[in-house]
Amino acid sequence: MEKNQIPTVLILGASGTIGKQLVYEMDGKPVNVRITSRKQEVVDRLCSEGKDCKFLDLDDPQTFALALAGVNRVFLLTGYTVGMLTQSKTLVDAAKKAGVSHIVHVGVFAEWDTTDAHFAWHQMIEKYIEASGIAWTHLHPNMFMEALTTAYLPKNLTFTTYWEDRRVGYIASSDIAAVAADVLVGGPERHAGEHYWMSVESYSGKEIAQLMSEVTGLEIKCEEKGIEEFKQLIEDWISKGADSWYASANIEFVKQMLDGRMSYMSMVQNDIPYILGRPAKTVKEFLEENKHALIASATQNE
Ligand SMILES: NC(=O)c1ccc[n+]([C@@H]2O[C@H](COP(=O)([O-])OP(=O)(O)OC[C@H]3O[C@@H](n4cnc5c(N)ncnc54)[C@H](OP(=O)(O)O)[C@@H]3O)[C@@H](O)[C@H]2O)c1
């Protein structure tokens, strides 16, 4: 189907953490890039700049057909809601009807029999993609390094962790985007049926605080908070509009980190050098890049 034609790649989530960087990575690549947005004003602006951009709302399957017409490869990214299940199911069905030949999906870093809800949703989506008959590539990033400069920014010279001394593996979202770009350009001939694992380095809260101290020159300590304090944090997220199903899954995440069922989160499994032919970004490099934001937040009194 794709022979002798320049493939068209559809990018979902183009305004998000990974998606923005993916659009940047795709610039100049030998494919047609089609960006989608659920905001009409964004679509209008990008079209007026000469970009191939279509309106697509994952919660409205009636918007899928026009966006998918003529598309060969899809980058499937959903946000932080349980809605990802219906969104992905309906999008995969539409992709099948549109004759898409490759789906590249952003999932999670999990054992196959995970019992964490959010991780299980992603695995069900992966199985649904596989059952569609469309060639697939599954990306498995561990925790984004960006968590250290957003939700878990140090405050009052303190980095807070909710999973005691357990370690978590990290990956820079820019590396996820670089891998996605490589896979979307290489296409199904090169990447069909592959799982790419992205967990570059694994650290406990204390070790992160130590790295933050080295990078900033400040003395940043690590505070271990418990599940009850995490539940308060989640209540706060929900009051600010977070999806309550996804938020509850986060409580389960902390529980399972503490009781050992999610100890696989501490694994290092780094496929990036194999795919990109270069090392992945380290946590220290990421913290160096964000040194000023870390200092500003850590020294700000609340
Ligand atoms: N954070 C982590 O540590 C981590 C680890 C492993 C896996 N993941 C996975 O990574 C994914 C999220 O990636 P991200 O952080 O790059 O996402 P993000 O920054 O939250 O961006 C989400 C993107 O999806 C778009 N979107 C949301 N709802 C939509 C809808 N109904 N229709 C069309 N577009 C919609 C958003 O568009 P708007 O601009 O219109 O909102 C935005 O572009 C999730 O599946 C998550 O499970 C995250």
Short mmCIF file of N, CA, C and O in Angstrom, two decimals, residues 14 44 69 75-76 86 93 104 148 153 168 184 193 198 207 221 225 233 239 249 256 277 280 284:
data_model
loop_
_atom_site.label_atom_id
_atom_site.label_comp_id
_atom_site.label_asym_id
_atom_site.label_seq_id
_atom_site.Cartn_x
_atom_site.Cartn_y
_atom_site.Cartn_z
N ALA A 14 -0.45 16.80 19.30
CA ALA A 14 0.67 17.62 18.81
C ALA A 14 0.98 18.83 19.69
O ALA A 14 2.07 19.39 19.60
N ASP A 44 -7.03 26.39 12.17
CA ASP A 44 -7.08 27.51 11.22
C ASP A 44 -5.70 28.18 11.12
O ASP A 44 -5.23 28.48 10.02
N ALA A 69 -8.29 10.45 6.23
CA ALA A 69 -8.30 10.16 4.78
C ALA A 69 -6.91 10.36 4.19
O ALA A 69 -6.31 11.43 4.36
N PHE A 75 0.43 8.35 14.77
CA PHE A 75 1.04 8.43 16.10
C PHE A 75 -0.11 8.58 17.08
O PHE A 75 -0.77 9.62 17.11
N LEU A 76 -0.38 7.53 17.86
CA LEU A 76 -1.54 7.51 18.75
C LEU A 76 -1.13 7.82 20.18
O LEU A 76 -0.48 7.01 20.84
N THR A 86 -12.03 4.44 25.18
CA THR A 86 -12.98 4.64 24.07
C THR A 86 -12.32 5.40 22.94
O THR A 86 -12.53 5.10 21.76
N ASP A 93 -10.51 1.72 15.05
CA ASP A 93 -11.54 1.28 14.08
C ASP A 93 -11.54 2.18 12.85
O ASP A 93 -11.59 1.70 11.71
N VAL A 104 1.69 3.79 15.79
CA VAL A 104 2.75 3.89 16.80
C VAL A 104 2.09 4.43 18.06
O VAL A 104 1.57 5.56 18.06
N LEU A 148 9.89 15.92 37.27
CA LEU A 148 10.79 16.57 38.25
C LEU A 148 10.76 18.09 38.13
O LEU A 148 11.23 18.80 39.02
N LEU A 153 8.42 19.37 41.41
CA LEU A 153 9.46 20.41 41.58
C LEU A 153 9.80 20.56 43.05
O LEU A 153 8.91 20.53 43.90
N VAL A 168 12.56 4.68 40.75
CA VAL A 168 11.76 4.76 39.52
C VAL A 168 12.72 5.07 38.37
O VAL A 168 13.66 5.85 38.54
N LEU A 184 8.20 6.50 13.02
CA LEU A 184 7.21 6.96 12.03
C LEU A 184 7.83 7.13 10.65
O LEU A 184 7.19 6.90 9.63
N GLY A 193 5.71 -4.60 14.87
CA GLY A 193 5.77 -5.67 15.87
C GLY A 193 6.82 -5.46 16.94
O GLY A 193 7.11 -6.38 17.71
N MET A 198 11.81 2.30 27.33
CA MET A 198 12.56 3.55 27.59
C MET A 198 12.58 3.87 29.08
O MET A 198 11.69 4.53 29.60
N GLU A 207 18.13 9.98 46.09
CA GLU A 207 19.14 10.13 45.02
C GLU A 207 18.78 11.30 44.10
O GLU A 207 19.67 12.02 43.64
N LYS A 221 16.97 18.68 50.39
CA LYS A 221 16.78 17.42 51.11
C LYS A 221 15.58 16.67 50.54
O LYS A 221 14.75 17.25 49.81
N LYS A 225 6.87 11.41 52.13
CA LYS A 225 5.50 11.53 52.62
C LYS A 225 4.77 10.22 52.35
O LYS A 225 5.18 9.43 51.50
N LEU A 233 -2.94 15.23 47.85
CA LEU A 233 -2.42 15.81 46.59
C LEU A 233 -3.38 15.49 45.44
O LEU A 233 -3.68 16.33 44.59
N SER A 239 -9.65 18.65 42.14
CA SER A 239 -10.34 19.95 42.26
C SER A 239 -9.88 20.91 41.16
O SER A 239 -10.59 21.85 40.80
N ALA A 249 -6.22 6.03 39.94
CA ALA A 249 -5.22 5.05 39.51
C ALA A 249 -3.84 5.43 40.06
O ALA A 249 -3.01 4.57 40.33
N GLN A 256 1.02 0.31 45.12
CA GLN A 256 1.73 -0.84 44.54
C GLN A 256 3.25 -0.61 44.47
O GLN A 256 4.02 -1.56 44.45
N GLY A 277 21.07 5.39 17.77
CA GLY A 277 22.53 5.39 17.55
C GLY A 277 23.23 6.47 18.36
O GLY A 277 24.29 6.95 17.99
N ALA A 280 20.94 8.04 25.41
CA ALA A 280 19.75 8.77 25.88
C ALA A 280 20.18 9.88 26.83
O ALA A 280 21.28 9.84 27.40
N LYS A 284 20.73 13.73 35.10
CA LYS A 284 21.56 14.88 35.46
C LYS A 284 21.59 15.92 34.32
O LYS A 284 21.49 17.12 34.57
#
